[in-house]
Each structure stands twice: as structure tokens, then as C-alpha cells.
XYZ file of C-alpha atoms in Angstrom:
691
model
C -175.044 -110.921 64.856
C -171.957 -109.594 62.448
C -172.548 -112.348 59.796
C -169.580 -110.729 57.848
C -167.377 -111.768 60.612
C -169.045 -115.186 61.374
C -166.631 -118.031 59.872
C -168.111 -121.509 60.672
C -165.605 -124.334 60.493
C -166.537 -126.236 57.207
C -170.287 -126.541 56.777
C -172.491 -126.681 53.984
C -176.526 -125.133 52.517
C -179.655 -127.010 52.456
C -179.824 -130.289 51.269
C -179.775 -131.757 47.591
C -180.863 -135.606 47.768
C -178.478 -137.245 45.179
C -179.946 -141.047 44.182
C -177.542 -143.707 43.538
C -178.309 -146.200 40.533
C -179.413 -148.683 43.134
C -183.082 -148.069 44.383
C -185.722 -145.647 43.202
C -186.845 -142.914 45.723
C -190.009 -140.680 45.513
C -189.976 -137.896 47.402
C -192.770 -135.998 49.126
C -193.782 -133.239 51.057
C -193.350 -133.433 54.828
C -196.717 -133.452 56.508
C -197.877 -130.132 58.430
C -198.430 -132.450 61.364
C -194.914 -133.977 62.425
C -195.048 -137.763 62.070
C -195.157 -139.162 65.569
C -192.241 -140.660 67.106
C -191.714 -144.530 66.257
C -190.991 -145.372 69.665
C -190.921 -143.767 73.152
C -187.710 -144.409 75.389
C -188.492 -146.438 78.511
C -191.599 -147.701 77.226
C -191.698 -151.197 75.423
C -194.569 -152.475 73.957
C -196.352 -155.724 74.808
C -196.061 -157.022 71.639
C -192.334 -156.658 71.894
C -192.461 -159.555 74.274
C -195.045 -161.735 72.228
C -193.341 -164.775 70.584
C -195.696 -165.011 67.712
C -194.762 -161.529 66.355
C -191.340 -163.147 65.799
C -192.161 -166.472 63.850
C -190.978 -164.756 60.616
C -187.655 -164.186 62.249
C -187.095 -167.539 63.708
C -183.680 -168.263 62.168
C -182.639 -164.585 63.344
C -180.558 -164.623 66.832
C -181.951 -160.910 67.537
C -184.193 -158.367 65.408
C -184.066 -154.621 65.575
C -187.472 -153.698 66.397
C -186.676 -149.852 65.924
C -183.423 -147.746 65.351
C -184.367 -144.088 65.343
C -182.158 -140.905 65.134
C -182.514 -136.977 64.640
C -179.612 -135.016 63.449
C -179.863 -131.263 63.809
C -177.714 -127.931 63.787
C -177.718 -126.693 67.691
C -175.490 -124.312 69.653
C -173.306 -125.535 72.303
C -171.254 -123.236 74.545
C -171.897 -120.381 71.990
C -170.641 -122.339 69.025
C -172.414 -124.120 66.549
C -172.539 -128.065 66.350
C -174.194 -131.234 64.761
C -176.438 -133.112 67.302
C -177.102 -136.535 66.703
C -179.743 -138.203 69.067
C -180.316 -141.841 68.543
C -182.549 -144.810 70.075
C -182.436 -148.495 69.459
C -184.793 -151.134 70.495
C -183.843 -154.660 69.771
C -185.258 -158.029 70.786
C -182.817 -161.019 71.770
C -184.228 -164.281 70.435
C -181.165 -166.453 71.121
C -177.948 -166.919 72.965
C -175.974 -166.100 69.966
C -177.749 -162.821 69.760
C -176.303 -161.500 73.335
C -173.420 -160.020 71.300
C -176.021 -157.262 70.177
C -176.104 -156.030 73.737
C -172.602 -154.854 73.443
C -172.640 -151.272 71.471
C -170.045 -149.604 69.752
C -170.171 -145.492 69.260
C -167.493 -144.434 66.906
C -166.064 -140.919 67.858
C -164.062 -138.739 65.389
C -161.334 -136.590 66.591
C -158.847 -134.576 65.103
C -156.262 -131.614 66.646
C -158.296 -129.842 69.530
C -161.843 -130.972 68.226
C -163.333 -133.995 69.614
C -166.807 -135.639 69.047
C -168.611 -136.186 72.349
C -170.840 -138.766 73.810
C -173.237 -138.107 76.372
C -176.641 -138.408 77.919
C -176.355 -142.317 77.580
C -179.106 -144.550 79.118
C -180.558 -147.872 78.626
C -182.760 -150.602 80.007
C -182.792 -154.732 79.580
C -186.775 -155.409 79.840
C -187.460 -158.970 80.804
C -191.385 -160.366 81.209
C -191.995 -162.789 83.731
C -193.962 -165.854 83.769
C -197.050 -163.571 85.636
C -196.809 -161.239 82.428
C -194.843 -158.449 84.377
C -191.933 -156.722 82.889
C -188.781 -155.863 85.056
C -186.191 -153.745 83.912
C -182.348 -153.299 84.697
C -180.947 -150.297 84.052
C -177.678 -149.360 82.347
C -174.749 -147.842 84.415
C -173.908 -144.997 82.064
C -170.651 -144.792 83.522
C -169.698 -148.409 82.836
C -168.202 -147.431 79.419
C -164.745 -147.909 78.057
C -162.796 -146.603 75.331
C -161.099 -148.202 72.316
C -158.347 -146.498 69.949
C -159.322 -147.660 66.289
C -157.239 -145.321 64.373
C -155.325 -141.915 64.921
C -158.516 -139.991 64.242
C -161.191 -142.520 65.745
C -161.834 -143.928 69.037
C -164.827 -146.028 69.866
C -166.758 -145.920 72.961
C -168.185 -149.428 74.149
C -170.976 -150.594 76.742
C -172.746 -153.704 77.454
C -176.500 -153.708 78.293
C -176.920 -155.884 81.442
C -178.832 -158.979 82.280
C -179.324 -159.803 78.804
C -181.239 -163.401 78.326
C -183.080 -165.094 75.746
C -186.740 -163.066 74.929
C -185.241 -159.881 76.639
C -185.835 -156.938 75.155
C -182.945 -154.000 75.203
C -182.953 -150.670 74.490
C -180.305 -147.773 74.641
C -180.144 -143.999 73.466
C -177.485 -141.553 73.533
C -176.349 -138.360 71.948
C -173.334 -137.296 69.784
C -172.122 -133.725 69.719
C -169.874 -132.865 66.973
C -168.393 -129.777 65.179
C -166.832 -131.333 62.171
C -169.445 -129.893 59.746
C -167.973 -131.349 56.669
C -168.950 -134.820 58.007
C -172.737 -134.753 58.660
C -173.775 -137.700 60.307
C -174.441 -140.734 57.865
C -177.172 -143.239 58.708
C -176.981 -147.134 57.889
C -180.548 -148.541 57.806
C -179.562 -152.041 57.512
C -177.647 -154.583 59.822
C -176.718 -158.306 59.818
C -179.853 -159.036 61.698
C -183.544 -158.346 60.401
C -184.623 -154.647 61.139
C -188.041 -153.950 61.388
C -188.084 -150.205 61.441
C -185.366 -147.697 60.714
C -185.679 -144.120 60.603
C -183.592 -141.127 60.336
C -184.388 -137.465 60.369
C -182.624 -134.483 59.686
C -182.544 -130.722 59.905
C -180.081 -128.277 58.201
C -180.199 -124.369 58.322
C -180.425 -123.282 54.617
C -177.208 -121.139 54.415
C -175.752 -124.571 54.448
C -175.759 -127.235 51.640
C -174.970 -130.695 51.680
C -175.446 -133.575 49.121
C -176.875 -136.618 50.351
C -176.344 -139.748 48.542
C -178.617 -142.879 49.333
C -177.253 -146.048 48.109
C -178.570 -149.536 48.748
C -180.999 -151.821 47.132
C -183.814 -151.288 49.412
C -186.675 -149.108 48.724
C -187.306 -146.189 51.010
C -190.870 -146.420 52.618
C -190.664 -142.711 53.395
C -188.550 -140.177 51.724
C -190.362 -136.581 52.808
C -188.710 -133.354 52.662
C -190.170 -129.904 54.112
C -189.302 -126.553 55.805
C -188.798 -125.575 59.407
C -186.530 -123.237 61.587
C -183.910 -123.298 64.224
C -182.998 -120.887 66.916
C -179.445 -120.819 67.746
C -177.561 -118.813 70.495
C -174.163 -117.955 68.783
C -170.921 -116.113 70.089
C -170.176 -112.933 68.319
C -166.889 -111.817 67.193
C -165.059 -108.860 65.691
C -162.635 -109.158 63.088
C -159.279 -108.064 64.852
C -157.235 -107.957 61.731
C -155.184 -110.492 59.483
C -153.697 -112.853 61.785
C -155.828 -112.226 64.595
C -157.187 -115.918 64.898
C -160.767 -116.050 65.726
C -161.270 -112.675 66.513
C -162.398 -110.843 69.805
C -165.451 -112.279 71.370
C -168.332 -109.526 72.359
C -170.901 -111.463 73.643
C -173.820 -113.710 71.763
C -176.795 -113.348 69.706
C -180.039 -115.137 69.401
C -180.442 -116.404 65.433
C -183.339 -117.849 63.802
C -182.765 -119.629 60.610
C -184.911 -121.425 58.078
C -184.214 -125.203 57.754
C -184.416 -127.987 55.438
C -186.031 -131.125 57.014
C -185.775 -134.714 55.780
C -187.348 -137.537 56.952
C -186.477 -141.181 55.894
C -187.555 -144.701 56.516
C -187.068 -148.205 55.454
C -189.049 -150.998 57.129
C -188.784 -154.710 57.256
C -185.053 -154.675 56.295
C -183.611 -158.193 55.869
C -180.861 -159.146 57.479
C -177.486 -158.344 55.419
C -175.748 -161.482 54.482
C -172.334 -162.338 53.045
C -172.871 -164.046 49.762
C -170.489 -165.462 46.903
C -169.194 -162.622 44.516
C -169.638 -159.554 46.598
C -166.865 -156.709 47.125
C -167.110 -155.054 50.475
C -170.433 -154.965 52.929
C -170.718 -151.269 52.523
C -171.191 -151.392 48.868
C -174.450 -153.324 49.597
C -175.746 -151.873 52.921
C -179.009 -149.466 52.587
C -177.226 -146.349 53.866
C -177.538 -142.337 53.619
C -174.088 -140.373 53.250
C -173.600 -136.582 52.929
C -171.060 -134.594 51.363
C -170.314 -130.907 52.011
C -171.498 -128.736 48.834
C -171.457 -125.170 49.852
C -172.226 -122.385 52.002
C -173.992 -118.919 51.376
C -174.043 -116.397 54.271
C -176.640 -113.485 54.455
C -175.210 -110.584 52.220
C -172.176 -112.791 50.724
C -171.850 -114.695 47.560
C -172.513 -118.369 47.335
C -169.088 -120.367 48.518
C -168.729 -123.553 46.419
C -167.121 -126.173 48.700
C -167.234 -129.239 46.567
C -163.852 -130.408 45.021
C -163.075 -130.716 41.403
C -160.813 -133.337 39.845
C -158.238 -130.569 38.644
C -157.920 -129.328 42.407
C -157.465 -132.767 43.470
C -155.219 -133.898 40.601
C -153.116 -130.678 41.561
C -153.163 -131.453 45.398
C -151.850 -135.015 44.386
C -148.915 -134.282 42.148
C -147.928 -131.804 44.845
C -147.841 -134.127 47.776
C -144.440 -135.371 48.363
C -145.742 -139.030 48.979
C -147.154 -139.251 45.632
C -146.667 -136.420 42.775
C -143.269 -135.093 44.129
C -141.789 -138.613 44.697
C -142.151 -139.533 41.230
C -140.177 -136.676 40.443
C -136.923 -137.901 42.706
C -136.448 -140.866 39.992
C -132.473 -140.444 39.351
C -131.538 -143.560 41.455
C -133.419 -145.391 38.544
C -131.810 -144.527 35.780
C -128.792 -146.922 35.688
C -130.907 -149.875 36.006
C -133.831 -148.694 33.396
C -131.275 -147.271 30.738
C -130.206 -150.771 29.421
C -133.559 -151.681 29.005
C -134.534 -148.888 26.225
C -131.939 -149.973 23.861
C -133.078 -153.774 24.664
C -136.572 -153.195 24.085
C -137.352 -150.834 20.983
C -141.263 -152.040 21.244
C -142.582 -150.077 23.771
C -145.135 -152.944 25.131
C -142.215 -155.067 25.426
C -140.251 -152.558 27.102
C -143.035 -151.802 29.838
C -143.139 -155.117 30.927
C -139.446 -155.338 31.108
C -139.687 -152.396 33.542
C -142.316 -153.928 35.482
C -140.300 -157.152 35.609
C -137.255 -155.164 37.143
C -139.180 -153.504 39.670
C -141.037 -156.529 40.920
C -137.516 -158.251 41.287
C -136.358 -155.206 42.909
C -139.227 -154.746 45.450
C -141.421 -157.115 47.053
C -145.049 -156.332 47.782
C -145.710 -156.610 51.525
C -149.316 -157.014 51.270
C -150.508 -153.552 52.506
C -152.740 -151.265 50.208
C -151.916 -147.637 50.072
C -152.732 -144.679 47.918
C -149.489 -142.574 49.158
C -145.900 -143.805 49.663
C -144.927 -144.643 52.888
C -141.237 -143.305 52.710
C -139.265 -142.060 49.867
C -139.207 -144.180 46.846
C -135.368 -144.901 47.154
C -135.671 -146.067 50.510
C -138.264 -148.812 49.710
C -135.983 -149.552 46.680
C -132.992 -150.003 48.868
C -134.862 -152.116 51.441
C -136.153 -154.496 48.471
C -139.927 -154.073 49.964
C -142.681 -151.589 50.300
C -146.418 -151.085 50.419
C -148.600 -151.282 46.939
C -148.384 -147.636 46.824
C -144.535 -147.632 47.170
C -144.082 -150.654 44.675
C -146.364 -149.017 41.847
C -145.350 -145.558 42.187
C -141.759 -147.074 41.690
C -143.302 -148.550 38.564
C -144.477 -145.446 37.138
C -141.368 -143.463 38.078
C -139.373 -146.285 35.958
C -141.579 -146.420 33.272
C -140.983 -142.693 32.785
C -137.382 -143.228 33.034
C -137.520 -145.538 30.225
C -139.424 -142.888 27.872
C -142.764 -144.135 28.493
C -145.816 -141.945 28.667
C -147.045 -143.433 32.097
C -149.670 -141.602 34.445
C -151.045 -142.739 38.046
C -154.350 -144.402 38.088
C -156.212 -144.161 41.222
C -158.678 -147.058 42.483
C -160.123 -148.736 45.234
C -159.642 -152.510 46.089
C -162.655 -154.827 46.105
C -162.148 -154.827 49.981
C -162.226 -151.101 50.268
C -165.556 -150.771 48.169
C -166.895 -149.051 45.001
C -166.418 -145.542 44.042
C -168.845 -142.775 42.772
C -168.160 -140.986 39.693
C -170.493 -137.995 41.001
C -167.839 -136.997 43.638
C -164.301 -136.291 43.136
C -163.325 -137.907 46.960
C -160.163 -139.227 47.455
C -161.074 -141.176 50.681
C -162.837 -143.612 47.735
C -159.413 -144.804 46.710
C -157.094 -146.706 48.457
C -154.662 -147.860 45.611
C -152.783 -146.752 42.819
C -151.450 -148.534 39.411
C -150.026 -147.070 36.114
C -151.653 -146.520 32.971
C -149.080 -146.297 30.271
C -150.312 -144.973 26.944
C -148.645 -146.346 23.644
C -149.397 -144.580 20.296
C -151.338 -146.884 17.695
C -151.816 -149.580 20.474
C -154.379 -150.124 23.526
C -153.437 -148.733 26.535
C -151.729 -150.803 29.302
C -152.819 -150.836 32.966
C -149.620 -151.990 34.878
C -149.477 -153.552 38.425
C -146.185 -154.809 39.941
C -147.263 -156.596 43.358
C -148.113 -159.647 41.732
C -145.480 -161.713 39.930
C -147.802 -164.735 39.063
C -149.710 -162.145 36.365
C -148.332 -161.111 32.980
C -147.855 -157.485 32.238
C -151.124 -155.781 31.529
C -153.323 -158.121 33.980
C -154.376 -156.822 36.904
C -154.778 -158.779 40.502
C -158.116 -159.587 41.543
C -158.480 -157.423 44.559
C -158.161 -154.331 41.657
C -160.982 -155.740 39.619
C -163.352 -153.163 40.928
C -164.944 -151.410 37.949
C -163.493 -148.122 37.083
C -160.200 -146.234 38.261
C -159.326 -142.347 37.605
C -156.093 -141.034 35.947
C -154.192 -138.152 37.559
C -152.753 -136.298 34.565
C -150.432 -133.778 34.682
C -152.942 -131.125 34.061
C -156.874 -131.171 33.527
C -159.341 -133.522 34.693
C -158.425 -136.828 34.155
C -160.717 -139.403 32.968
C -162.304 -142.803 34.277
C -160.858 -145.790 32.836
C -162.622 -149.409 33.086
C -160.852 -152.091 34.961
C -162.631 -154.888 33.685
C -160.142 -157.272 32.352
C -160.004 -158.815 28.932
C -158.692 -162.086 30.316
C -161.293 -164.443 31.353
C -160.970 -166.935 34.098
C -160.397 -170.110 31.862
C -160.419 -173.515 32.964
C -160.152 -176.319 30.410
C -159.892 -180.163 31.083
C -159.427 -182.968 28.481
C -160.509 -186.160 30.061
C -159.783 -189.467 28.228
C -161.094 -192.599 30.034
C -161.514 -196.481 29.400
C -164.369 -198.373 31.566
C -164.303 -202.102 31.771
C -166.995 -204.520 32.516
C -166.301 -204.343 36.080
C -166.733 -200.863 36.262
C -163.094 -199.572 36.685
C -162.079 -196.384 35.126
C -158.692 -195.365 34.249
C -157.304 -192.931 31.954
C -155.207 -189.505 31.269
C -156.598 -186.086 32.273
C -154.901 -182.751 30.531
C -155.587 -179.813 32.663
C -155.150 -175.876 31.523
C -155.597 -173.262 33.785
C -155.390 -169.888 31.922
C -156.037 -166.436 32.858
C -157.242 -165.707 36.365
C -157.666 -169.602 36.561
C -153.709 -169.763 35.882
C -153.141 -167.311 38.833
C -155.461 -169.322 40.894
C -153.633 -172.545 40.163
C -149.955 -171.013 40.276
C -150.965 -169.572 43.740
C -152.265 -172.699 45.144
C -149.034 -174.615 43.464
C -146.768 -172.366 45.138
C -148.503 -172.519 48.622
C -148.615 -176.317 48.282
C -146.040 -177.710 46.152
C -146.529 -180.174 43.358
C -146.862 -183.455 45.315
C -149.671 -182.150 48.003
C -151.265 -180.018 45.176
C -152.078 -183.628 43.281
C -152.697 -185.409 46.615
C -155.423 -182.603 47.608
C -156.914 -183.024 43.994
C -157.199 -186.701 44.311
C -158.553 -186.716 47.734
C -161.419 -184.490 46.698
C -162.612 -187.648 44.888
C -163.013 -190.811 46.976
C -161.513 -193.911 45.283
C -159.056 -191.772 43.230
C -155.506 -193.025 42.346
C -153.201 -190.778 40.400
C -149.958 -193.042 39.503
C -148.183 -190.214 37.728
C -148.481 -186.522 36.949
C -146.320 -183.846 35.124
C -146.754 -179.924 35.546
C -145.602 -177.499 32.725
C -145.281 -174.004 32.068
C -145.211 -173.220 35.852
C -143.110 -170.168 35.506
C -144.677 -168.845 32.183
C -146.979 -166.692 33.403
C -148.329 -165.632 30.369
C -149.161 -169.154 29.506
C -151.809 -171.501 30.889
C -150.465 -173.723 33.718
C -150.835 -177.260 32.390
C -151.165 -180.581 34.394
C -151.222 -183.925 33.008
C -152.249 -186.943 35.026
C -153.020 -190.697 34.979
C -156.438 -191.692 36.678
C -157.835 -194.683 38.119
C -160.900 -195.519 39.816
C -161.542 -198.793 41.186
C -165.129 -200.581 40.617
C -166.868 -201.479 43.812
C -167.445 -205.011 42.767
C -164.828 -207.371 41.303
C -167.620 -208.972 39.090
C -168.628 -207.870 35.328
C -172.156 -206.303 35.336
C -174.914 -206.375 32.818
C -175.805 -202.763 33.681
C -173.507 -200.027 34.885
C -173.982 -196.559 35.692
C -171.460 -194.079 35.339
C -170.936 -190.404 36.600
C -168.369 -189.274 34.439
C -168.609 -185.422 35.448
C -168.970 -186.151 38.778
C -164.971 -185.690 39.423
C -164.614 -182.847 36.951
C -167.694 -180.392 37.088
C -168.898 -178.092 39.924
C -169.818 -179.804 43.288
C -172.455 -177.288 44.422
C -174.433 -173.990 43.592
C -172.549 -170.996 44.640
C -175.983 -169.450 44.543
C -178.046 -171.008 47.575
C -180.514 -168.441 48.427
C -183.896 -167.973 46.645
C -183.727 -164.320 46.617
C -180.658 -161.855 46.354
C -180.676 -158.110 46.624
C -177.613 -157.382 45.282
C -175.661 -157.622 42.043
C -173.374 -160.794 41.529
C -169.768 -159.197 40.977
C -167.789 -162.016 39.382
C -164.931 -159.338 38.571
C -164.036 -161.079 35.165
C -165.637 -163.248 32.485
C -165.415 -167.039 32.799
C -165.270 -170.017 31.284
C -165.243 -173.467 32.344
C -164.832 -176.513 29.647
C -164.914 -180.205 30.313
C -164.239 -182.453 26.996
C -164.633 -186.147 28.182
C -164.306 -189.376 25.745
C -165.398 -192.759 27.564
C -164.141 -195.800 25.641
C -166.680 -198.660 26.736
C -166.419 -202.148 27.273
C -166.534 -204.470 24.270
C -169.891 -205.314 23.553
C -171.608 -202.742 25.870
C -173.525 -199.787 24.616
C -174.575 -196.562 26.237
C -177.876 -194.415 26.522
C -177.005 -191.139 25.916
C -178.429 -188.271 28.087
C -180.130 -185.293 25.941
C -178.295 -182.589 24.964
C -179.422 -179.327 26.474
C -178.479 -175.249 25.716
C -179.184 -172.695 28.605
C -178.977 -168.978 27.782
C -178.937 -166.016 30.566
C -180.631 -162.897 29.410
C -178.980 -159.796 28.021
C -176.024 -161.750 26.528
C -174.833 -162.903 29.963
C -173.495 -166.035 28.976
C -174.695 -169.715 28.176
C -174.273 -173.532 29.349
C -174.232 -175.988 26.859
C -174.267 -179.861 27.141
C -173.501 -182.129 24.323
C -173.674 -185.967 24.415
C -172.553 -188.215 21.125
C -171.118 -191.475 20.272
C -168.823 -190.559 17.047
C -167.711 -194.330 17.028
C -169.025 -197.797 18.515
C -168.025 -198.170 21.716
C -167.150 -194.602 22.442
C -169.023 -191.751 24.168
C -168.257 -188.075 23.768
C -169.718 -185.620 26.407
C -168.999 -181.949 26.371
C -169.910 -179.303 29.216
C -169.293 -175.884 28.349
C -170.276 -172.883 30.879
C -169.612 -169.456 29.548
C -170.002 -166.439 31.511
C -170.061 -162.872 29.558
C -170.216 -160.461 31.999
C -168.054 -159.268 35.165
C -171.412 -158.092 37.050
C -174.753 -159.356 36.767
C -177.706 -157.293 38.605
C -179.879 -158.584 41.229
C -182.539 -158.781 38.303
C -180.625 -161.552 36.600
C -179.835 -163.312 39.855
C -182.649 -165.900 39.334
C -181.589 -166.474 35.703
C -178.094 -167.131 37.097
C -179.211 -169.437 39.791
C -181.409 -171.409 37.461
C -178.788 -171.865 35.225
C -176.096 -173.155 37.871
C -178.972 -175.546 39.318
C -179.604 -177.138 35.427
C -175.955 -177.382 34.907
C -175.310 -179.240 37.841
C -178.406 -181.386 37.172
C -176.978 -182.237 33.689
C -173.393 -183.044 35.185
C -174.789 -185.605 37.598
C -176.843 -187.591 35.090
C -175.588 -190.858 35.147
C -174.531 -192.677 31.991
C -176.501 -196.060 31.754
C -174.083 -198.527 30.200
C -175.504 -201.974 29.034
C -174.277 -205.336 27.624
C -175.548 -205.312 23.945
C -178.598 -207.787 23.601
């Protein structure tokens, strides 16, 4: 074969294993004797039907018994291709698990290239009372196709005759010529997986970087050498502009390969928990990135991207960098602000306010503008990219040093600093450099936040700048403002147990955003009605909001409170739970174990200061004080009870979380802190008539 004239699509050489920081991986050599297949299609095992083998999974609706896949290079019709073969066996435990009998296979297509599904087969196995196993065959033609995006379609099929206790099994092959997208593998699902195994074989003329991400340990991580025989078309170089060249037959080629085998066993079901981003950030999976190619007798071609190349491409794109240069239409609106606001930070805030007033965010997150910035400006509506690219252009018109900052929203997923992949990003904001002052991160999609505070969906750890020249840099997105909620409560208790008094609440930082969103949605009357409705017996005769429109200030609410006693007669002894109405109601961390970080997004503080005036002639037994500390300076909880003057009790509850993200190793301490905090807040205050 004439290697000089052989030009594969975009492919890569061997495989470099890159491990994320989340799970340790120890690589070992492949055994000289190939590992046995983890399952044989068409041959279910007796234990697959035994109820006692699924006691540990009794809460699950189904269990993946085995998910086995191989990906290798092969030759199809004389052309190189990647061939993925997959076999899956699942035990259906409950009716709610019937959905797992419907399978989706994603197939990518672009231009004239299409991934192809073939060799589809499947069975549903049932064991009768007599112990005999019957099987119902899947009709391979009973599939249908669904378009998901312009480049992605999904082929669907459903296994027949599914019942509780059934075992379903299916297998298929996907053939792809998209060599830059080597087939990824996800080891974990939302049901338990007993065994998930992936084997790859890659010719050593191509190189991929493989990244394992997840929080589960690999039970097997082996690497070895092998070979592959390919029958490939030969082409002669017919000169410039001749396309693929002239076919002159085919030739068999034997190429050394690099082999990998990865296994995860007994993977727990992935479950959504509080304070998470998107599932793909936590699922155990293997992904691949094209690195380079080195054909025989040719120099190595590095196919990895670099930030200077990515930045240049962005700046030359008509929906990104070139759009920023078409900003003359903004001059008339922006020019007066330059003289009006000589301070750079104040001017930047004024420009942001101007853009927000002119263009409303439509809720769509994009990295590139949907049309010209002038069109969005005239329509007074646009995507996040339309709004924030307009903001960057306007800031520059105002004489400020503004550059784009790429980020990925929390629902889109975390970004890796290892690779300059634009696919990781789906959002752009403005970074403004002010000499002698901290730089500003500006977003013009959320009018309920002040300048310099990013919306919650942007709080995803880090973003990357797009400078006019050079690499750019990573920038922390961790906000300085906290989630601050302060409640000052002054109550009076009478001898019957009636409570009355005043409450002053302040919602600052991200708590202010949350409260303003709720107030905007409900209106003042319904907001207060819902607040009272959360606490049986509450009466709120009057209330007053302040600073609703001053987003740089806390949203304040003052209201009167009455809570009638359950009995009309005076009592010798009263039990009062003063924090019951003002503190947390349940622990957000319900599960005993968590494999993933707790991504709160921002630091937090919740303070309740309560003063209780007792009935004349009564005294209170004060609860014990408590101070709970999180490890690694992660925060604390403080509870203090005192009686500064006869007849009064003061209680203070302060929760402080000093980290935006807590590791899985810190989860137990965080869960325990919440448990003890809730226990302290639930402690009854015993009020007795003085002897």
C-alpha cells in the first residue's frame, strides 16, 4: 500500500490514558491469555433468574447484569472504520423497570457520512414454574428513528413480552467513520450495574487521549499489544484538486495495535442529589480525544488543538469575534455614559444597565450569536450570546478593556482544563480589566442581580478568556457574594402560650436574587400568604417590603406575627419551639453515602437571632450551647442560648458554609453538621412558672 498517498479522515496514534482527579487508576499489563467474555449472547445463566441473587437490589426496578462492549478499527468496503459491538443483559425486577426494555442507540451523521446500526438482535427470557426458560425474539426490523439534532438521530427498539422477573438481552453493532469521535463508554446508569466492561483496540499509527472521569474505582485497567489486519483501497495521488485520487485496487495491511480493557463492577445506581450540576459530571465514563497521527515514513502530525488556535478561530467567526467589530450602531447610546461616569466600574455598570434595558434575554444559552448584534438590538430580544456579546461590544465603545470569557453553565457540565475543546462551553460573559482595581465579570441576562455578580447558572468553577492574541487564561467563577439570609425575631409569650411579635428578614447576595425572583413571580400578597401558610396557625396582620428594586441592597421584609395557643387556659409549664418556624425543616443530605462532591455554587450564611419575652412570673430552662466545625475550614454552626435580663431569652443560630464545593470525603461531616443543627433548632424551650 502507498502510505504516502493514504489520507484517513481525522484519526489518531495509540492511546494515552489521562485520569481525572476524581478516581485513582492503577494500570496493569494485559494477560497473555485473553480474558474470557463476561457473557455469551443467547445463553442466560440460571442465577439470572434466582430471586435470592437480587436481595441487595430490592429497591431497584431493574439491574444491569452485564454491559459489554468492544471498539476496534476494521475495514469496510475497503475503507477504514471504527466498529463498536455491544451486548447488554438486564434483569427486570418491577413493572416500573419495563422502560429499560426500550433502547435508544444514538447515530451521528454529517455531510455524506453516517454511523450505521447493524446486526441488531435480542431476546426476552422468562422462567416458568417448571424451571424451563422460554424466549421471545426481537424483530430486528421493528425499529424506528427519531431526529434529535441536525447531526444526531436515535434508533429505538423495544424488547418484546417483558414481565416482572424477565431477563432481557440485546446486541448490536455500530460502524463509524468519524475517527475524531472514538466511541465513548459510560459504565454507570440510574439502575445498579453488576458488570460493565469496555475493550478497545487502536492501531499504533493513531493516537487518542483517553480520559476516565467519575468517582468509582476501576476494577480492571489493563493495557497490552496486539495487531489488526485491514484490507484497504489503494489510491494514487492524481494531483492538486483531484479529491481522493484514483483507485488502483486494494491491499492487505497488518498493523500493531494498543489494547485496553476497563471494568467497573457493582456500580451503584446513579441518583440525582441536592447540589449537583449535570449527570455527566458525575457518571463513571471513558471519553476520547484525537491527539495525532504518524504514518510510516512520515513525521508525526499533532492534531490536538491549542488555545491560540481556538481563540483565533473564535475571533474570526462572524457570529463571535467579527460580530463584536460591527458595533458602530451602539455609539450614540453609549457615548453619553463616558462623560457621565468617569469611574470605570460605575461606567461598566451603566453600560450593563443600558444593554439590559435594550435587549431582553430569551432564556436560550448559546456560545455564538444567533444573528447580527444590530438585529438583536433592534428586536429587543436575544439569546445569552446575543445579549452578552452586545455587552462586550458596548463596553468597548465606552472605552473599557473588555474581552469574552467562555464558560459552561451548570446544566451543561464542568469543563476540563486539560483540553482546549470549544464543545465544553455554551455561554459567554464579559471580563472587564480596570487598572488598579479587581477585574469585573459581567453578565446582562439577569436584571435582579447587581453588576459584577453572575447568575447562578454561571457558577461552574472556571471560565477561559478569549484575548486578541495569545493563550488566554483560566478565571475563577467562584463569587465573592454569599447566599445571606438574616432573620431578627422578637416574640412575646403569654401564660396561655400565645406568641406575638415582629420579624425582620434580610435577603442579601444570592438569597436576595432568590427572594426577588419569588416576589416577582407571586407578588407581595401571595408571597406573604405562602410564607404564613408554611406554618400552621400563623397570622400575619401586617407586612412591608423595602428595597425591592435596589438589587445591590438586601431585600428586606418586616411583618407582624401572631400564633394562637392550642388551649385558652394559663399553664404551669409551656413547651415552646421558637426556631421551628424560622429554621431549616429537613436535612438536604438524606442518604448515608455520597460518591460525588456537593456543589453549592457559592458560600452561604443563615442567621436567626431570636429574642423571647416570657410571661411575668415565668422562667425558662436554657438549652445547651453548641459549636460544630467542618473539616478543612469548611464552615461552622453556632448555637447560643442566654438570658440577658430576667424574663427574656435570647437564642442565636448561625450556619456558615465557607466553600462553594465540598468533596465526597467531606460529605459525612456536612451531613452530620446539618443533623445536629436541626436537632438543636428543634429543641423545645421549657418555660415554667417560678416557684
